[in-house]
PDB file of C-alpha atoms in Angstrom:
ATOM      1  CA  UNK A   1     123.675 153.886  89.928  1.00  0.00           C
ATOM      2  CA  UNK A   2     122.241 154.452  93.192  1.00  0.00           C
ATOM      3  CA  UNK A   3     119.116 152.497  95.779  1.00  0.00           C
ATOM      4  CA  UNK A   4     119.671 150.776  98.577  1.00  0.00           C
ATOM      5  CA  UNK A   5     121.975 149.092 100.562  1.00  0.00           C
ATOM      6  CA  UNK A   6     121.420 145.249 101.064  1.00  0.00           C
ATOM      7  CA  UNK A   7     123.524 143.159 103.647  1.00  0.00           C
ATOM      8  CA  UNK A   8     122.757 139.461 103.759  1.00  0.00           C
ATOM      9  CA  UNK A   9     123.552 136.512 105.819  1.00  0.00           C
ATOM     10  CA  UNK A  10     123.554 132.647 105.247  1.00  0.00           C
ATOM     11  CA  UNK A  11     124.087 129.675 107.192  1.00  0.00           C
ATOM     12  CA  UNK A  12     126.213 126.807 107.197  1.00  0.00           C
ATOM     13  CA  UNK A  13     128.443 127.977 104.166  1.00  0.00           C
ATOM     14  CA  UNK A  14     131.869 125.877 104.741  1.00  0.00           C
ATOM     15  CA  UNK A  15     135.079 127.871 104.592  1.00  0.00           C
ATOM     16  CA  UNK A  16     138.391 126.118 103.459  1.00  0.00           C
ATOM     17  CA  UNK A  17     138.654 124.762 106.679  1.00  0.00           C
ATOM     18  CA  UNK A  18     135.844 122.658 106.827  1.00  0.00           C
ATOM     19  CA  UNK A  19     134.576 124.252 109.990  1.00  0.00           C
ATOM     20  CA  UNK A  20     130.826 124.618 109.195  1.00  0.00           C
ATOM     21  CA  UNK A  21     129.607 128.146 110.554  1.00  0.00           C
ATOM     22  CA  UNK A  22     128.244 131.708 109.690  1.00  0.00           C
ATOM     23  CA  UNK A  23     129.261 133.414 106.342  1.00  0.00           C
ATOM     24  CA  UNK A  24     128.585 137.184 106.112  1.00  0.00           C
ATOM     25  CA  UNK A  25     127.651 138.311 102.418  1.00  0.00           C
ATOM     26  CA  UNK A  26     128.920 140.839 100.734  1.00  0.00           C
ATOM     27  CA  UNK A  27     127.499 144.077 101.140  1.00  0.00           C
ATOM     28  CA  UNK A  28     126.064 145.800  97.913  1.00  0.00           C
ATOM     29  CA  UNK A  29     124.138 149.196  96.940  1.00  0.00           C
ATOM     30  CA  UNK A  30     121.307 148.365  95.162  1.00  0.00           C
ATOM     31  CA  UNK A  31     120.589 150.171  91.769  1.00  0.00           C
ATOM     32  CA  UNK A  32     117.579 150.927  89.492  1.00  0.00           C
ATOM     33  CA  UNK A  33     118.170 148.697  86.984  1.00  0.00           C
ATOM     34  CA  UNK A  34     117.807 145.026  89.146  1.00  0.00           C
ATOM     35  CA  UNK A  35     121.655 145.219  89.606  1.00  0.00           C
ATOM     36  CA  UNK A  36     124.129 145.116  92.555  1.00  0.00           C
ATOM     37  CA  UNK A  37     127.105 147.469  92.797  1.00  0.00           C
ATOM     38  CA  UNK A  38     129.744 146.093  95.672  1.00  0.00           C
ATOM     39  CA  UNK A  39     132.704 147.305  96.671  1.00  0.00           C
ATOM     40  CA  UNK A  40     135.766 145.567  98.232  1.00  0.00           C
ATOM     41  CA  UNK A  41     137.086 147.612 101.214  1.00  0.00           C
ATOM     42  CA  UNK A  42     138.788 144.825 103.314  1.00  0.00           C
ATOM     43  CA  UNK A  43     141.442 142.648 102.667  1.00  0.00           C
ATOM     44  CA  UNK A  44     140.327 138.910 102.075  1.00  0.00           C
ATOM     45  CA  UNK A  45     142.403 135.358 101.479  1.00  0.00           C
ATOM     46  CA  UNK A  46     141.192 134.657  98.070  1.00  0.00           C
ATOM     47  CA  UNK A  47     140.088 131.503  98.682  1.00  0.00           C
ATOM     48  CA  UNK A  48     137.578 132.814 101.584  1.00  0.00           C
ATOM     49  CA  UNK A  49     136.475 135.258  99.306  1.00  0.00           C
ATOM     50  CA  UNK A  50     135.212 132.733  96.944  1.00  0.00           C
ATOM     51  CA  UNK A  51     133.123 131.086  98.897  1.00  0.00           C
ATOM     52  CA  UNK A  52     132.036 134.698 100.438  1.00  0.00           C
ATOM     53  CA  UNK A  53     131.183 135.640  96.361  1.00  0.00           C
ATOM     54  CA  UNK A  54     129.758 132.428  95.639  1.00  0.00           C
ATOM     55  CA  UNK A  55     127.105 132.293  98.578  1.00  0.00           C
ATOM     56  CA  UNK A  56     126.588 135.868  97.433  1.00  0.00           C
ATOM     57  CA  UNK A  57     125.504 134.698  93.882  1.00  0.00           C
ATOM     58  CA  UNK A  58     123.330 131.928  94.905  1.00  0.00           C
ATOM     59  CA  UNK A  59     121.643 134.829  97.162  1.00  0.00           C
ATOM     60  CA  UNK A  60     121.898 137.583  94.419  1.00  0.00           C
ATOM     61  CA  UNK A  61     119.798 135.485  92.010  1.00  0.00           C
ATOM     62  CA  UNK A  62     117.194 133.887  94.379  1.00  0.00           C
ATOM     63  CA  UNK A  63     116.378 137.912  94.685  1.00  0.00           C
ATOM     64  CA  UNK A  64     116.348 138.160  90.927  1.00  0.00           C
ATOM     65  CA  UNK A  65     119.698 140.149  90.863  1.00  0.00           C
ATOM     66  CA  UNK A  66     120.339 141.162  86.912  1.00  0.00           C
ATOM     67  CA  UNK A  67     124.012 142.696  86.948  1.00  0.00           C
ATOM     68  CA  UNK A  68     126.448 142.568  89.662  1.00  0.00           C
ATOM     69  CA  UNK A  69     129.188 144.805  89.667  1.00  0.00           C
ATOM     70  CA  UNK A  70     132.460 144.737  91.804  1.00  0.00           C
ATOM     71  CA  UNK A  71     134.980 147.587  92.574  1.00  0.00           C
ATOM     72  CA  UNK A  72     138.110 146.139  93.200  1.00  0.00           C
ATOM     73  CA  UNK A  73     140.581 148.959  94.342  1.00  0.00           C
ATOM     74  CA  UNK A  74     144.270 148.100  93.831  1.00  0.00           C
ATOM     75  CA  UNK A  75     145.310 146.553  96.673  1.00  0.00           C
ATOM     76  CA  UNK A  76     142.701 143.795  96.325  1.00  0.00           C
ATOM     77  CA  UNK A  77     144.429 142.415  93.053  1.00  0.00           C
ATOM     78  CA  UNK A  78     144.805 139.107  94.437  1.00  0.00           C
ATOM     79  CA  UNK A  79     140.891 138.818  94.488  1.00  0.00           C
ATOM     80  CA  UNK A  80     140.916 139.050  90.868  1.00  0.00           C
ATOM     81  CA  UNK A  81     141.076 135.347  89.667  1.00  0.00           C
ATOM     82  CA  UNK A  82     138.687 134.286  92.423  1.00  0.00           C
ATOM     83  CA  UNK A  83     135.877 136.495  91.001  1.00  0.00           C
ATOM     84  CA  UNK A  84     137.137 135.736  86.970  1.00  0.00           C
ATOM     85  CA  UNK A  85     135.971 131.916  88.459  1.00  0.00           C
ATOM     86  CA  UNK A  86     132.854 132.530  89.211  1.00  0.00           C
ATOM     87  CA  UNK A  87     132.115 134.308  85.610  1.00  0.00           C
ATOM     88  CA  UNK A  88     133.154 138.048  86.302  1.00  0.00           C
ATOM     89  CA  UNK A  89     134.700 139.962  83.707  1.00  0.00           C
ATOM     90  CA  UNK A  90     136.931 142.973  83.323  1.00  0.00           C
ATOM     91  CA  UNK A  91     134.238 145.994  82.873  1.00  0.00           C
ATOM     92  CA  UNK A  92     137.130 148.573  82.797  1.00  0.00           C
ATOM     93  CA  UNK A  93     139.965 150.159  84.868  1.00  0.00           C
ATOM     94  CA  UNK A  94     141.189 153.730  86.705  1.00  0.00           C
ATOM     95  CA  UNK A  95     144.843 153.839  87.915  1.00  0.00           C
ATOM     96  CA  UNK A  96     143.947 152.486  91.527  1.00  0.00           C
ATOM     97  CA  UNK A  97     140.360 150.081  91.002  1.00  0.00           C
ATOM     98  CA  UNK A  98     139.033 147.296  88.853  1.00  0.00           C
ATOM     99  CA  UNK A  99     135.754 147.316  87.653  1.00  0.00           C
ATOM    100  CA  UNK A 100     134.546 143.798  87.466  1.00  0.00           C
ATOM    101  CA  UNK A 101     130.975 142.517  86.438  1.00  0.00           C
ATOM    102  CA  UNK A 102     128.913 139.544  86.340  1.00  0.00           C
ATOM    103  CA  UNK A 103     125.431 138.919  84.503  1.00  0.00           C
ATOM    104  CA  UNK A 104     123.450 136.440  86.271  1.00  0.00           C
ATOM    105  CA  UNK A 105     120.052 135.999  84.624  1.00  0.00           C
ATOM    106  CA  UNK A 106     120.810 133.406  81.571  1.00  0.00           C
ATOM    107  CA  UNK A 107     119.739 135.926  78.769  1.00  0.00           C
ATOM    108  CA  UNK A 108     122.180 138.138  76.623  1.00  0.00           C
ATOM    109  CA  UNK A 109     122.945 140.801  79.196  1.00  0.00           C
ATOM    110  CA  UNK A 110     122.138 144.705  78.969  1.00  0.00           C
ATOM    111  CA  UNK A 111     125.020 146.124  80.968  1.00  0.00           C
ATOM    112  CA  UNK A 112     126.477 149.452  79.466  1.00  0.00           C
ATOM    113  CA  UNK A 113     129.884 149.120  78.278  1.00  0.00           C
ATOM    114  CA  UNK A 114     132.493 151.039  79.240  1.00  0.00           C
ATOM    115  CA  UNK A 115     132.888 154.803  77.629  1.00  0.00           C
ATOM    116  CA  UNK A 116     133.607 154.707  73.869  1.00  0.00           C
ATOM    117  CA  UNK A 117     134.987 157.989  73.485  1.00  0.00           C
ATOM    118  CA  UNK A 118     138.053 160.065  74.045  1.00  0.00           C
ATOM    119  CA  UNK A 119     137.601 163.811  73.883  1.00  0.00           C
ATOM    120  CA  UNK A 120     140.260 166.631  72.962  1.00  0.00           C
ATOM    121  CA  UNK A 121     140.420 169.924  71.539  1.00  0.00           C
ATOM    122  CA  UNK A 122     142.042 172.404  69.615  1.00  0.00           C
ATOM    123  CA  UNK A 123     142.579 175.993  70.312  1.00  0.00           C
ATOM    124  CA  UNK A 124     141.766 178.701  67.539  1.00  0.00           C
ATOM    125  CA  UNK A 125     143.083 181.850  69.637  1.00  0.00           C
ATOM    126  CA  UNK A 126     143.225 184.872  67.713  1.00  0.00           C
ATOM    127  CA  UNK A 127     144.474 188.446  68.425  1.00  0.00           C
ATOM    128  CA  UNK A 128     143.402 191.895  67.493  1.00  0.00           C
ATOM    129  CA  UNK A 129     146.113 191.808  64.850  1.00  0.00           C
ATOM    130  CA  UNK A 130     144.714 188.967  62.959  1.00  0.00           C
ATOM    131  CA  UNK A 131     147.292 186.297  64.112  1.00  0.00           C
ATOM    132  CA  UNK A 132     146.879 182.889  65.855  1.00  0.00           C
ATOM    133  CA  UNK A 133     148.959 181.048  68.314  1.00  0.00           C
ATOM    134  CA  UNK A 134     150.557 178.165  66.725  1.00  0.00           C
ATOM    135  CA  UNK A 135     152.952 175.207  67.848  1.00  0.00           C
ATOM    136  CA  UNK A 136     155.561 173.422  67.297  1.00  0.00           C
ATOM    137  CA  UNK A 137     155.599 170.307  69.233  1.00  0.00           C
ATOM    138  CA  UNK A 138     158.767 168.349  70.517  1.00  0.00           C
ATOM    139  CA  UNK A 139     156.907 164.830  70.675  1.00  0.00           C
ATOM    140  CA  UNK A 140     154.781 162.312  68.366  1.00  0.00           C
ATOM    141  CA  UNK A 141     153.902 162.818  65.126  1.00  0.00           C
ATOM    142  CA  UNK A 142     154.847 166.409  64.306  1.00  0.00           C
ATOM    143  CA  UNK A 143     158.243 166.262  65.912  1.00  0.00           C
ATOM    144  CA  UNK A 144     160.731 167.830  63.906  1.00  0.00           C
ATOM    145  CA  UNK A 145     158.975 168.745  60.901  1.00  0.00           C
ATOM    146  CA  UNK A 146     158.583 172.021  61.010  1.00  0.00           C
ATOM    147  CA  UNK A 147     154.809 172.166  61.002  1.00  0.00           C
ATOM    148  CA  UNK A 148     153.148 174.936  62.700  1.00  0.00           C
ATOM    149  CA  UNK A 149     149.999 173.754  64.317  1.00  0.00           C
ATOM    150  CA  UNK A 150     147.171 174.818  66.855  1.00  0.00           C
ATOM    151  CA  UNK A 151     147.570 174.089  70.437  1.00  0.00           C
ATOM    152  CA  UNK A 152     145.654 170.632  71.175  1.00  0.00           C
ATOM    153  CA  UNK A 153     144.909 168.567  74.641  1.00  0.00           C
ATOM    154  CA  UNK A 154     142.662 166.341  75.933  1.00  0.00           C
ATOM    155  CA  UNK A 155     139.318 166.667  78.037  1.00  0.00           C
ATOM    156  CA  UNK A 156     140.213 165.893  81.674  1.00  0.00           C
ATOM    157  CA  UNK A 157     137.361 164.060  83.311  1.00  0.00           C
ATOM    158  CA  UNK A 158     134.533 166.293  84.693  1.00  0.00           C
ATOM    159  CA  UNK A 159     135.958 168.740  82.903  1.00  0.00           C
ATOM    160  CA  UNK A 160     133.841 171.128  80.351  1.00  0.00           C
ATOM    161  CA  UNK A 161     135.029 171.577  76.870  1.00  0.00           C
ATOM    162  CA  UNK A 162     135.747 175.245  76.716  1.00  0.00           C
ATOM    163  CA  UNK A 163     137.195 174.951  80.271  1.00  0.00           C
ATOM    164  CA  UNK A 164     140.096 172.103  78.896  1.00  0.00           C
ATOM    165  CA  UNK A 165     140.394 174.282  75.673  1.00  0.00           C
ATOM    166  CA  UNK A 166     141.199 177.437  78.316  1.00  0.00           C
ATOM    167  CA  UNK A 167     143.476 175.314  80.384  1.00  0.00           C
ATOM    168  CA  UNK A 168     145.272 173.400  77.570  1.00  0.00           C
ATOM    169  CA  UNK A 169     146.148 176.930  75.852  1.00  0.00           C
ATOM    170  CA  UNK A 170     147.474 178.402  79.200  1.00  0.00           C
ATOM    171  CA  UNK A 171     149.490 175.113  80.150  1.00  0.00           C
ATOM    172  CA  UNK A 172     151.176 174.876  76.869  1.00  0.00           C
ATOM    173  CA  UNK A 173     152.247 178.334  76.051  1.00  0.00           C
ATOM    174  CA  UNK A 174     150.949 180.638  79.194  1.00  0.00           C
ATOM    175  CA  UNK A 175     148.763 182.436  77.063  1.00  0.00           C
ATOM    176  CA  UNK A 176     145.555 183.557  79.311  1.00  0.00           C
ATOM    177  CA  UNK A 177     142.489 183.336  77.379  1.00  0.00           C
ATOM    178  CA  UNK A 178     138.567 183.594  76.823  1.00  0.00           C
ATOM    179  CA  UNK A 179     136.604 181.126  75.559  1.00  0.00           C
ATOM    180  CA  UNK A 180     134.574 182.275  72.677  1.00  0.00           C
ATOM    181  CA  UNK A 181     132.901 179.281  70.577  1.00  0.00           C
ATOM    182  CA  UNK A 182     132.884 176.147  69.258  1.00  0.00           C
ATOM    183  CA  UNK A 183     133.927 176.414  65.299  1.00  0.00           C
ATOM    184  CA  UNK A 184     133.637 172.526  64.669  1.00  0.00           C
ATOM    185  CA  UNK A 185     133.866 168.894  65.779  1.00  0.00           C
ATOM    186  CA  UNK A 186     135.333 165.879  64.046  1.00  0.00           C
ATOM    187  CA  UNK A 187     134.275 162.649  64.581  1.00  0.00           C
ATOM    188  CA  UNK A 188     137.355 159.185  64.210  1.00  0.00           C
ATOM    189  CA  UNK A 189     137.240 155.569  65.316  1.00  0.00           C
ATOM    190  CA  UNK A 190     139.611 153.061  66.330  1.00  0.00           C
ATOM    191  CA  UNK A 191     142.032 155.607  67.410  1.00  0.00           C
ATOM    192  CA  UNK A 192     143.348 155.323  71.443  1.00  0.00           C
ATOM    193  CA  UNK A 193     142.841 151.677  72.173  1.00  0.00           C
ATOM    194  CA  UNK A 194     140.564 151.119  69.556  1.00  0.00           C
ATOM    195  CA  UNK A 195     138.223 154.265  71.369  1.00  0.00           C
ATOM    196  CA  UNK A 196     136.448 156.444  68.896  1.00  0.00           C
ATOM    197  CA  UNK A 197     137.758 160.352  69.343  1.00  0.00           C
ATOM    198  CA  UNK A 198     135.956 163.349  69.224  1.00  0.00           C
ATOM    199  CA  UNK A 199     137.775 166.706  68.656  1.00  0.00           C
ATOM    200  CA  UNK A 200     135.965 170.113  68.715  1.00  0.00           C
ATOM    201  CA  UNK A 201     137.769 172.794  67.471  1.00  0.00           C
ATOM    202  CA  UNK A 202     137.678 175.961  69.735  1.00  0.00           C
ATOM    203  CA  UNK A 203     138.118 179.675  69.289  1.00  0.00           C
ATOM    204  CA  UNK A 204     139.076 181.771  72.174  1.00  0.00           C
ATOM    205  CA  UNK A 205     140.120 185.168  72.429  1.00  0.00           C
ATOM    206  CA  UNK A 206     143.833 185.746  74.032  1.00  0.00           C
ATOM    207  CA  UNK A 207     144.078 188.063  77.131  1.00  0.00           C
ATOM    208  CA  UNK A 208     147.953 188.450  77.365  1.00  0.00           C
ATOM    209  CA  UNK A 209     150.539 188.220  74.951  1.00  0.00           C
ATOM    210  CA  UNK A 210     153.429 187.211  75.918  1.00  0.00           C
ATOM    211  CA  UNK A 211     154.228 183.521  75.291  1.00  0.00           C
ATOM    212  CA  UNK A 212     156.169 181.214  77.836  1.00  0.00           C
ATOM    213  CA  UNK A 213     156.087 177.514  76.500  1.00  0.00           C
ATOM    214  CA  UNK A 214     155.810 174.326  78.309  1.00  0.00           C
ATOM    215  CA  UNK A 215     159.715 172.720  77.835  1.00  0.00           C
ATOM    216  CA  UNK A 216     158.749 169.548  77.966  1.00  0.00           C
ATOM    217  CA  UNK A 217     155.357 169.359  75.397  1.00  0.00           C
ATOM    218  CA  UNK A 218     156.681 172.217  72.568  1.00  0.00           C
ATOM    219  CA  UNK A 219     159.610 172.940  70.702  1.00  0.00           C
ATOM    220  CA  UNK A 220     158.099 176.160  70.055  1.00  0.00           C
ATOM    221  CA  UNK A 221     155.705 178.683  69.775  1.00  0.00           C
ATOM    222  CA  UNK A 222     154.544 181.847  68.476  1.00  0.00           C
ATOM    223  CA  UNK A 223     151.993 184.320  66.766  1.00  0.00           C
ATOM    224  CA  UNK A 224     151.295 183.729  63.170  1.00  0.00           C
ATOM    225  CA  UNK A 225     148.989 185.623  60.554  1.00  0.00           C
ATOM    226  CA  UNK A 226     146.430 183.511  60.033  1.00  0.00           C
ATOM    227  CA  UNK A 227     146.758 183.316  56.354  1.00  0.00           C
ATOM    228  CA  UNK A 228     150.577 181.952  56.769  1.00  0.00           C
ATOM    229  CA  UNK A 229     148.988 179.278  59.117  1.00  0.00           C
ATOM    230  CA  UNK A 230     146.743 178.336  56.740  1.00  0.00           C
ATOM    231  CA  UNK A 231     149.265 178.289  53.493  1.00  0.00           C
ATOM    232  CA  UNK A 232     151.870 176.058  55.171  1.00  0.00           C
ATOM    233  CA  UNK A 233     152.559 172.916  52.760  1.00  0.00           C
ATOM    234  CA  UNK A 234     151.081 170.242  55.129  1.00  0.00           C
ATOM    235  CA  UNK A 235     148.372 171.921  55.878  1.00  0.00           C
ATOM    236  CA  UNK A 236     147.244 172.094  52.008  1.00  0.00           C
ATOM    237  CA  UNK A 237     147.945 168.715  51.443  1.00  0.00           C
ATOM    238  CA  UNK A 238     145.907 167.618  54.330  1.00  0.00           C
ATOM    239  CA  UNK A 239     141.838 168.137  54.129  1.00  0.00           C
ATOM    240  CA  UNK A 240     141.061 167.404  57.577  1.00  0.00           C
ATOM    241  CA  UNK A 241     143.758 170.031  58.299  1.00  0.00           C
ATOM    242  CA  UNK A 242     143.036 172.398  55.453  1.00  0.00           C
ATOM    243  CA  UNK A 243     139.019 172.452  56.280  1.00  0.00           C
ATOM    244  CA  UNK A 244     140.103 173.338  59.381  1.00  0.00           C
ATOM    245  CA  UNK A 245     142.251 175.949  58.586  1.00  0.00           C
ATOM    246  CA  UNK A 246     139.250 177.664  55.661  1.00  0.00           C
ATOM    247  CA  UNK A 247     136.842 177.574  58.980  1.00  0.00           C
ATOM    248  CA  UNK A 248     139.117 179.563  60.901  1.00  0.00           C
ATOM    249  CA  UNK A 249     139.816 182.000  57.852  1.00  0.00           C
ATOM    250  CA  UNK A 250     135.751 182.522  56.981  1.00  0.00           C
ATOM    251  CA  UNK A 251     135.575 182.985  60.945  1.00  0.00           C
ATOM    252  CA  UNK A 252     138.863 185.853  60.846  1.00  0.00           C
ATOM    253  CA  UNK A 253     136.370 187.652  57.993  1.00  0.00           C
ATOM    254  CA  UNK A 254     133.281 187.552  60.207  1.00  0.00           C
ATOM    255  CA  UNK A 255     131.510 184.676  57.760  1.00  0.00           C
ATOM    256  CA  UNK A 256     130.980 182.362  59.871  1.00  0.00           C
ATOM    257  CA  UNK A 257     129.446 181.459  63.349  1.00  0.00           C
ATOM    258  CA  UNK A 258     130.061 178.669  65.464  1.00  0.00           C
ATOM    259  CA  UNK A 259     128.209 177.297  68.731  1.00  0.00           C
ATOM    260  CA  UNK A 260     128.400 179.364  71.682  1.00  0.00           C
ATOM    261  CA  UNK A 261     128.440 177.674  75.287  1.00  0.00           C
ATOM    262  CA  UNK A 262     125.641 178.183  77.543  1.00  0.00           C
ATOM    263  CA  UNK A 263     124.832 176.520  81.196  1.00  0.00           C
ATOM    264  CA  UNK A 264     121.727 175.229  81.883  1.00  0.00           C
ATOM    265  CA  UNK A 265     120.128 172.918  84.739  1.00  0.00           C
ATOM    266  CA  UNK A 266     118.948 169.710  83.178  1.00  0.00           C
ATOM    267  CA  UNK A 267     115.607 168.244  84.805  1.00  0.00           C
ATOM    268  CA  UNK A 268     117.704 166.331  87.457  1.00  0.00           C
ATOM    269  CA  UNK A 269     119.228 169.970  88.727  1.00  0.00           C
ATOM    270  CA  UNK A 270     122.630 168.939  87.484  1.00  0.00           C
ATOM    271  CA  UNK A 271     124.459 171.253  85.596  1.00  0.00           C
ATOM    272  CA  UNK A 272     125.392 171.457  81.974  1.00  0.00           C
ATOM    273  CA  UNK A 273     126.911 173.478  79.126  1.00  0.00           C
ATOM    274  CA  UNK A 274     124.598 173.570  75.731  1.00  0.00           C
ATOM    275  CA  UNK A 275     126.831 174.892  72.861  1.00  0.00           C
ATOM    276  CA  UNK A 276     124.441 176.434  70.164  1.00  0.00           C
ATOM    277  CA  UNK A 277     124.101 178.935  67.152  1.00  0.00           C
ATOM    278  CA  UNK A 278     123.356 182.074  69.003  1.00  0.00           C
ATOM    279  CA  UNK A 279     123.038 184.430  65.762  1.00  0.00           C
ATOM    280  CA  UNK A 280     120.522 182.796  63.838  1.00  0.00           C
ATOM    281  CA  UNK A 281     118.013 181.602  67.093  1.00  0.00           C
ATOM    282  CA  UNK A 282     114.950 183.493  66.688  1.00  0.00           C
ATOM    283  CA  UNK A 283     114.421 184.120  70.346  1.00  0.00           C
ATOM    284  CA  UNK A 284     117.534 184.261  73.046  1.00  0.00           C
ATOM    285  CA  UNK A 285     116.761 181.443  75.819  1.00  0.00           C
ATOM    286  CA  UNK A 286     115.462 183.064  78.453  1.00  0.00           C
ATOM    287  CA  UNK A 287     117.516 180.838  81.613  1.00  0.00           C
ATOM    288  CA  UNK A 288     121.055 180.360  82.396  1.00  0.00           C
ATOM    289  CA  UNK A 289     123.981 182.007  82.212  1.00  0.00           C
ATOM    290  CA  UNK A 290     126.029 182.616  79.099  1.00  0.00           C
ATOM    291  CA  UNK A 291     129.263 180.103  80.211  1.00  0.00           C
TER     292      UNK A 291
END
């Protein structure tokens, strides 16, 4: 959200002392959508800085002000119950702010809600010898029982897909690698604080060998055939697991083809990364740069 900023002034606004004088509003950034985005940077008693947010309200929606939101970093907690008064309500949180928001007009509002999704990944890296790098991991649900299974991590913010799956391989077993494709994507709900999860499975192609494993994430690691990988017990029994496992066999035999990454410039000029079926498009696109 971006527009204009927007500093306003009213008079005769009494503070807690009862001394009738000057209140300075709080300063927003106006956005596109009729909203108000504010952010705290000074401290404040939280009883001043209800009157501050209530003359600011009263202001807000004689402008017509739709959705105000307010960044509270951490070391304005104590401002927290003083805006939950006046009808805020927790929009979502990062380790040092507090995203607050309050919907003036009396009509259902039309703020976005916070992100719904967690992504991760999982890395299909194969070598010239027909084996893939598989884990053992020290933690959670596949601690000690023996299961061999692909190295897996999450999406950092900002970050691209085949970038995490590239860092996430490297990190866990020091294997350098590059990317290749996308093979597939599953879709789950109500999995990380009731956050839907995507996974996308990735294939990369190893440029070292040698493994050194993160200590404190794997109990171990090493190169497998792929067809061992694939007939392990657990991975039979399991068809989320065993799908997996018969896409990255058909890929091993050249059958099948996944989406490739390529960066484009969206209308805006930002960057992206557009993951498609290179072998079967009629016509190779003609801008960007293969990612």
């Amino acid at each position: 959200m971006s527009g204009s900023t927007t500093s306003m002034m009213v008079d005769e606004q009494r503070l807690p002392e009862n001394n009738v004088q000057q209140i300075e509003l709080l300063t927003g950034t106006e956005d596109s959508y009729g909203g108000v985005r504010v952010e705290i940077k000074n401290r404040m008693d939280s009883d001043v800085f209800g009157d501050v947010l209530r003359a600011s309200i009263s202001q807000w929606r004689q402008k017509g002000t739709k959705g105000v939101w307010i960044k509270l970093p951490i070391q304005h907690a104590n401002l927290v119950e003083a805006a939950v008064k006046e009808g805020f309500w927790y929009h979502h949180a990062e380790p040092n702010y507090l995203m607050l928001v309050l919907w003036i007009p009396k009509t259902a509002h039309t703020l976005p809600a916070n992100a719904s999704h967690r992504v991760g990944i999982g890395a299909f890296v194969i070598n010239s010898k027909g084996e893939v790098l598989v884990v053992q991991e020290n933690s959670g649900r596949f601690k000690g029982t023996g299961v061999w299974k692909l190295p897996t991590g999450v999406v950092n913010e900002g970050e691209d897909i085949c970038t995490a799956a590239i860092r996430e391989v490297e990190e866990e077993t020091g294997i350098k690698t590059e990317f290749v494709e996308i093979l597939a994507f599953r879709q789950s709900h109500k999995a990380f604080f009731t956050k839907s999860d995507l996974f996308f499975v990735c294939m990369l192609q190893p440029l070292s060998s040698e493994i050194q494993k993160q200590e404190e994430e794997l109990e171990a690691a090493q190169w497998m055939a792929v067809e061992e990988y694939a007939a392990q017990p657990f991975v039979k029994k399991n068809p989320l697991f065993d799908s997996i496992a018969n896409i990255c066999l058909a890929k091993k035999d050249m059958k099948y083809t996944g989406l490739s990454p390529f960066s484009a410039t969206s209308s805006s000029g930002k960057t992206n990364i557009l993951y498609f079926n290179n072998q079967d498009l009629k016509q190779p696109l003609s801008s960007g740069n293969q990612a």
